[in-house]
Amino acid sequence: MNNVDLLIVGQGPAGLTAATYAARTGISTTVVGLLPKIDGEYGIDNYFGFDETIQGSELMARGRQQAMRFGAELITERVLSIHHGDDGSFEVLTEHSAYETRALILAAGVSRIRPGIDNFEAYDGKGISYCVSCDGFFYRGKPVLVLGEGNYAANQALELKNYTSDVTICSQGKAFSISESFLAKLEEANIPLLEDKVVHLSGTPALENVQLKSGKTLAKDGLFIAMGEASASDFAWTLGLERNGPHIKADAMQHTNVQGVFAAGDCVGRFAQIAVAVGEGAVAAREAMSYLKKDKS
């Protein structure tokens, strides 16, 4: 377990700005997450200080270099889960490491992946879940299906084994991208993989069956959504953060309803501009630093 004062999830403008502000004050700061996906040559014309177009990839590269110059550690790995630790700390699991931190800034954006199931909304909250640590208890001994294709889905499935022995992963029609180490863990835990797609749900009053594109019907009481990689909204579930749809509720000072957790950038659902994300990241860093000083006293 690696111990840091401040851990920031997300290598976008908000996360990197927060890292720069925090690290230059001497606080042990680690940033984890994948690099933002920038399609093509994305030109930026409305960011302060650049009188000519700057490419998004170049601006992000400069932001990373700036954060590292002040001592921030940047780890390019998927974050798989975040849970409450002991004495007000937070435990963050990535694909290859684990961290314990006293303050947390979520700047990982929001998930826009939809599962493509025709009557999905009808079973949201009636068998569909987004959080194993929140809802796994309610599916003790029951058959469940995890929807996803990567290490995030694998980690969720392994966590579900604490509640039930009947766990399956379905890739929702995508090719699996699970690492060898996680594949070995899934095999040891006897968790099968289905490269198929769920197209319809059924059951009264809650989920009982899932119908696959291949024509098969599986008896499942729970459907856990873990597609793509974990987003800020996924972490909000496990941390007990208040949400507004897919976004995290944060006040003007970027505080969430949980002490020690701050949020900035697209995940809070405000004006989706780099200038706004940078400002929110700076405020979140200042508030996290104030929180850490109080926590030490």
PDB file of N, CA and C in Angstrom, residues 85-139:
ATOM      1  N   GLY A  85     -11.296   3.940   3.886  1.00  0.00           N
ATOM      2  CA  GLY A  85     -10.340   3.186   4.686  1.00  0.00           C
ATOM      3  C   GLY A  85     -10.557   3.450   6.164  1.00  0.00           C
ATOM      4  N   ASP A  86      -9.522   3.236   6.928  1.00  0.00           N
ATOM      5  CA  ASP A  86      -9.598   3.455   8.372  1.00  0.00           C
ATOM      6  C   ASP A  86      -9.298   4.911   8.711  1.00  0.00           C
ATOM      7  N   ASP A  87      -9.903   5.389   9.799  1.00  0.00           N
ATOM      8  CA  ASP A  87      -9.608   6.719  10.346  1.00  0.00           C
ATOM      9  C   ASP A  87      -9.766   7.836   9.320  1.00  0.00           C
ATOM     10  N   GLY A  88     -10.797   7.733   8.481  1.00  0.00           N
ATOM     11  CA  GLY A  88     -11.079   8.793   7.531  1.00  0.00           C
ATOM     12  C   GLY A  88     -10.236   8.784   6.273  1.00  0.00           C
ATOM     13  N   SER A  89      -9.435   7.755   6.073  1.00  0.00           N
ATOM     14  CA  SER A  89      -8.609   7.677   4.869  1.00  0.00           C
ATOM     15  C   SER A  89      -9.414   7.044   3.725  1.00  0.00           C
ATOM     16  N   PHE A  90      -8.786   6.997   2.544  1.00  0.00           N
ATOM     17  CA  PHE A  90      -9.414   6.403   1.371  1.00  0.00           C
ATOM     18  C   PHE A  90      -8.429   5.445   0.714  1.00  0.00           C
ATOM     19  N   GLU A  91      -8.933   4.315   0.259  1.00  0.00           N
ATOM     20  CA  GLU A  91      -8.099   3.300  -0.383  1.00  0.00           C
ATOM     21  C   GLU A  91      -8.443   3.234  -1.860  1.00  0.00           C
ATOM     22  N   VAL A  92      -7.419   3.397  -2.687  1.00  0.00           N
ATOM     23  CA  VAL A  92      -7.590   3.458  -4.138  1.00  0.00           C
ATOM     24  C   VAL A  92      -6.844   2.285  -4.768  1.00  0.00           C
ATOM     25  N   LEU A  93      -7.571   1.485  -5.538  1.00  0.00           N
ATOM     26  CA  LEU A  93      -6.981   0.331  -6.217  1.00  0.00           C
ATOM     27  C   LEU A  93      -6.875   0.619  -7.709  1.00  0.00           C
ATOM     28  N   THR A  94      -5.656   0.466  -8.250  1.00  0.00           N
ATOM     29  CA  THR A  94      -5.448   0.581  -9.689  1.00  0.00           C
ATOM     30  C   THR A  94      -5.118  -0.803 -10.238  1.00  0.00           C
ATOM     31  N   GLU A  95      -4.817  -0.861 -11.521  1.00  0.00           N
ATOM     32  CA  GLU A  95      -4.536  -2.160 -12.140  1.00  0.00           C
ATOM     33  C   GLU A  95      -3.295  -2.827 -11.552  1.00  0.00           C
ATOM     34  N   HIS A  96      -2.344  -2.033 -11.093  1.00  0.00           N
ATOM     35  CA  HIS A  96      -1.085  -2.615 -10.636  1.00  0.00           C
ATOM     36  C   HIS A  96      -0.676  -2.196  -9.227  1.00  0.00           C
ATOM     37  N   SER A  97      -1.422  -1.277  -8.605  1.00  0.00           N
ATOM     38  CA  SER A  97      -0.990  -0.766  -7.311  1.00  0.00           C
ATOM     39  C   SER A  97      -2.191  -0.480  -6.419  1.00  0.00           C
ATOM     40  N   ALA A  98      -1.887  -0.161  -5.168  1.00  0.00           N
ATOM     41  CA  ALA A  98      -2.913   0.252  -4.210  1.00  0.00           C
ATOM     42  C   ALA A  98      -2.372   1.444  -3.430  1.00  0.00           C
ATOM     43  N   TYR A  99      -3.246   2.404  -3.141  1.00  0.00           N
ATOM     44  CA  TYR A  99      -2.843   3.638  -2.474  1.00  0.00           C
ATOM     45  C   TYR A  99      -3.764   3.921  -1.301  1.00  0.00           C
ATOM     46  N   GLU A 100      -3.198   4.526  -0.277  1.00  0.00           N
ATOM     47  CA  GLU A 100      -3.987   5.048   0.824  1.00  0.00           C
ATOM     48  C   GLU A 100      -3.729   6.545   0.891  1.00  0.00           C
ATOM     49  N   THR A 101      -4.790   7.333   0.957  1.00  0.00           N
ATOM     50  CA  THR A 101      -4.638   8.778   0.942  1.00  0.00           C
ATOM     51  C   THR A 101      -5.563   9.410   1.966  1.00  0.00           C
ATOM     52  N   ARG A 102      -5.182  10.578   2.441  1.00  0.00           N
ATOM     53  CA  ARG A 102      -5.986  11.288   3.431  1.00  0.00           C
ATOM     54  C   ARG A 102      -6.941  12.276   2.785  1.00  0.00           C
ATOM     55  N   ALA A 103      -6.670  12.660   1.538  1.00  0.00           N
ATOM     56  CA  ALA A 103      -7.562  13.564   0.807  1.00  0.00           C
ATOM     57  C   ALA A 103      -7.634  13.114  -0.644  1.00  0.00           C
ATOM     58  N   LEU A 104      -8.802  13.335  -1.254  1.00  0.00           N
ATOM     59  CA  LEU A 104      -9.063  12.791  -2.580  1.00  0.00           C
ATOM     60  C   LEU A 104      -9.739  13.855  -3.441  1.00  0.00           C
ATOM     61  N   ILE A 105      -9.222  14.047  -4.649  1.00  0.00           N
ATOM     62  CA  ILE A 105      -9.881  14.916  -5.631  1.00  0.00           C
ATOM     63  C   ILE A 105     -10.302  14.063  -6.814  1.00  0.00           C
ATOM     64  N   LEU A 106     -11.588  14.050  -7.106  1.00  0.00           N
ATOM     65  CA  LEU A 106     -12.113  13.318  -8.258  1.00  0.00           C
ATOM     66  C   LEU A 106     -12.214  14.273  -9.438  1.00  0.00           C
ATOM     67  N   ALA A 107     -11.484  13.963 -10.503  1.00  0.00           N
ATOM     68  CA  ALA A 107     -11.494  14.790 -11.706  1.00  0.00           C
ATOM     69  C   ALA A 107     -11.423  13.882 -12.928  1.00  0.00           C
ATOM     70  N   ALA A 108     -12.203  12.796 -12.873  1.00  0.00           N
ATOM     71  CA  ALA A 108     -12.090  11.740 -13.877  1.00  0.00           C
ATOM     72  C   ALA A 108     -13.148  11.809 -14.965  1.00  0.00           C
ATOM     73  N   GLY A 109     -13.948  12.853 -14.991  1.00  0.00           N
ATOM     74  CA  GLY A 109     -14.977  12.934 -16.012  1.00  0.00           C
ATOM     75  C   GLY A 109     -16.156  12.038 -15.683  1.00  0.00           C
ATOM     76  N   VAL A 110     -17.055  11.870 -16.643  1.00  0.00           N
ATOM     77  CA  VAL A 110     -18.235  11.043 -16.447  1.00  0.00           C
ATOM     78  C   VAL A 110     -18.303   9.997 -17.550  1.00  0.00           C
ATOM     79  N   SER A 111     -18.925   8.877 -17.233  1.00  0.00           N
ATOM     80  CA  SER A 111     -19.079   7.808 -18.209  1.00  0.00           C
ATOM     81  C   SER A 111     -20.250   8.107 -19.132  1.00  0.00           C
ATOM     82  N   ARG A 112     -20.025   7.941 -20.425  1.00  0.00           N
ATOM     83  CA  ARG A 112     -21.101   8.150 -21.404  1.00  0.00           C
ATOM     84  C   ARG A 112     -21.472   6.842 -22.108  1.00  0.00           C
ATOM     85  N   ILE A 113     -21.024   5.720 -21.578  1.00  0.00           N
ATOM     86  CA  ILE A 113     -21.312   4.431 -22.194  1.00  0.00           C
ATOM     87  C   ILE A 113     -22.687   3.949 -21.752  1.00  0.00           C
ATOM     88  N   ARG A 114     -23.521   3.604 -22.703  1.00  0.00           N
ATOM     89  CA  ARG A 114     -24.819   3.036 -22.411  1.00  0.00           C
ATOM     90  C   ARG A 114     -24.818   1.578 -22.858  1.00  0.00           C
ATOM     91  N   PRO A 115     -25.505   0.702 -22.117  1.00  0.00           N
ATOM     92  CA  PRO A 115     -25.423  -0.724 -22.422  1.00  0.00           C
ATOM     93  C   PRO A 115     -26.186  -1.170 -23.657  1.00  0.00           C
ATOM     94  N   GLY A 116     -27.106  -0.351 -24.191  1.00  0.00           N
ATOM     95  CA  GLY A 116     -27.813  -0.743 -25.403  1.00  0.00           C
ATOM     96  C   GLY A 116     -28.848  -1.830 -25.197  1.00  0.00           C
ATOM     97  N   ILE A 117     -29.478  -1.862 -24.019  1.00  0.00           N
ATOM     98  CA  ILE A 117     -30.546  -2.822 -23.718  1.00  0.00           C
ATOM     99  C   ILE A 117     -31.879  -2.112 -23.894  1.00  0.00           C
ATOM    100  N   ASP A 118     -32.806  -2.707 -24.650  1.00  0.00           N
ATOM    101  CA  ASP A 118     -33.997  -1.967 -25.067  1.00  0.00           C
ATOM    102  C   ASP A 118     -34.881  -1.500 -23.909  1.00  0.00           C
ATOM    103  N   ASN A 119     -34.989  -2.282 -22.844  1.00  0.00           N
ATOM    104  CA  ASN A 119     -35.843  -1.866 -21.710  1.00  0.00           C
ATOM    105  C   ASN A 119     -35.012  -1.669 -20.437  1.00  0.00           C
ATOM    106  N   PHE A 120     -33.821  -1.116 -20.600  1.00  0.00           N
ATOM    107  CA  PHE A 120     -32.878  -0.922 -19.502  1.00  0.00           C
ATOM    108  C   PHE A 120     -33.483  -0.083 -18.377  1.00  0.00           C
ATOM    109  N   GLU A 121     -34.116   1.040 -18.716  1.00  0.00           N
ATOM    110  CA  GLU A 121     -34.628   1.956 -17.695  1.00  0.00           C
ATOM    111  C   GLU A 121     -35.691   1.307 -16.815  1.00  0.00           C
ATOM    112  N   ALA A 122     -36.434   0.352 -17.365  1.00  0.00           N
ATOM    113  CA  ALA A 122     -37.509  -0.279 -16.606  1.00  0.00           C
ATOM    114  C   ALA A 122     -36.988  -1.078 -15.415  1.00  0.00           C
ATOM    115  N   TYR A 123     -35.707  -1.493 -15.459  1.00  0.00           N
ATOM    116  CA  TYR A 123     -35.142  -2.300 -14.382  1.00  0.00           C
ATOM    117  C   TYR A 123     -34.039  -1.580 -13.613  1.00  0.00           C
ATOM    118  N   ASP A 124     -33.876  -0.286 -13.896  1.00  0.00           N
ATOM    119  CA  ASP A 124     -32.893   0.488 -13.141  1.00  0.00           C
ATOM    120  C   ASP A 124     -33.378   0.607 -11.693  1.00  0.00           C
ATOM    121  N   GLY A 125     -32.625   0.042 -10.767  1.00  0.00           N
ATOM    122  CA  GLY A 125     -33.041  -0.003  -9.374  1.00  0.00           C
ATOM    123  C   GLY A 125     -33.884  -1.212  -9.032  1.00  0.00           C
ATOM    124  N   LYS A 126     -34.173  -2.042 -10.020  1.00  0.00           N
ATOM    125  CA  LYS A 126     -34.955  -3.266  -9.809  1.00  0.00           C
ATOM    126  C   LYS A 126     -34.169  -4.479 -10.287  1.00  0.00           C
ATOM    127  N   GLY A 127     -32.901  -4.482  -9.945  1.00  0.00           N
ATOM    128  CA  GLY A 127     -32.013  -5.559 -10.371  1.00  0.00           C
ATOM    129  C   GLY A 127     -30.755  -5.045 -11.029  1.00  0.00           C
ATOM    130  N   ILE A 128     -30.795  -3.806 -11.518  1.00  0.00           N
ATOM    131  CA  ILE A 128     -29.614  -3.178 -12.112  1.00  0.00           C
ATOM    132  C   ILE A 128     -28.880  -2.400 -11.031  1.00  0.00           C
ATOM    133  N   SER A 129     -27.576  -2.570 -10.968  1.00  0.00           N
ATOM    134  CA  SER A 129     -26.763  -1.875  -9.973  1.00  0.00           C
ATOM    135  C   SER A 129     -25.474  -1.386 -10.608  1.00  0.00           C
ATOM    136  N   TYR A 130     -24.886  -0.357  -9.988  1.00  0.00           N
ATOM    137  CA  TYR A 130     -23.618   0.201 -10.447  1.00  0.00           C
ATOM    138  C   TYR A 130     -22.531   0.078  -9.383  1.00  0.00           C
ATOM    139  N   CYS A 131     -22.836  -0.540  -8.269  1.00  0.00           N
ATOM    140  CA  CYS A 131     -21.921  -0.516  -7.123  1.00  0.00           C
ATOM    141  C   CYS A 131     -21.992  -1.826  -6.353  1.00  0.00           C
ATOM    142  N   VAL A 132     -20.923  -2.616  -6.439  1.00  0.00           N
ATOM    143  CA  VAL A 132     -20.885  -3.903  -5.737  1.00  0.00           C
ATOM    144  C   VAL A 132     -20.847  -3.704  -4.232  1.00  0.00           C
ATOM    145  N   SER A 133     -20.017  -2.784  -3.767  1.00  0.00           N
ATOM    146  CA  SER A 133     -19.910  -2.581  -2.321  1.00  0.00           C
ATOM    147  C   SER A 133     -21.194  -2.035  -1.734  1.00  0.00           C
ATOM    148  N   CYS A 134     -22.015  -1.341  -2.574  1.00  0.00           N
ATOM    149  CA  CYS A 134     -23.301  -0.827  -2.095  1.00  0.00           C
ATOM    150  C   CYS A 134     -24.369  -1.914  -2.071  1.00  0.00           C
ATOM    151  N   ASP A 135     -24.446  -2.709  -3.142  1.00  0.00           N
ATOM    152  CA  ASP A 135     -25.589  -3.596  -3.343  1.00  0.00           C
ATOM    153  C   ASP A 135     -25.271  -5.081  -3.353  1.00  0.00           C
ATOM    154  N   GLY A 136     -24.002  -5.446  -3.319  1.00  0.00           N
ATOM    155  CA  GLY A 136     -23.658  -6.869  -3.363  1.00  0.00           C
ATOM    156  C   GLY A 136     -24.341  -7.675  -2.272  1.00  0.00           C
ATOM    157  N   PHE A 137     -24.493  -7.081  -1.108  1.00  0.00           N
ATOM    158  CA  PHE A 137     -25.116  -7.747   0.041  1.00  0.00           C
ATOM    159  C   PHE A 137     -26.514  -8.255  -0.295  1.00  0.00           C
ATOM    160  N   PHE A 138     -27.243  -7.521  -1.142  1.00  0.00           N
ATOM    161  CA  PHE A 138     -28.628  -7.871  -1.457  1.00  0.00           C
ATOM    162  C   PHE A 138     -28.725  -9.038  -2.438  1.00  0.00           C
ATOM    163  N   TYR A 139     -27.592  -9.477  -2.958  1.00  0.00           N
ATOM    164  CA  TYR A 139     -27.597 -10.585  -3.924  1.00  0.00           C
ATOM    165  C   TYR A 139     -26.835 -11.790  -3.388  1.00  0.00           C
TER     166      TYR A 139
END
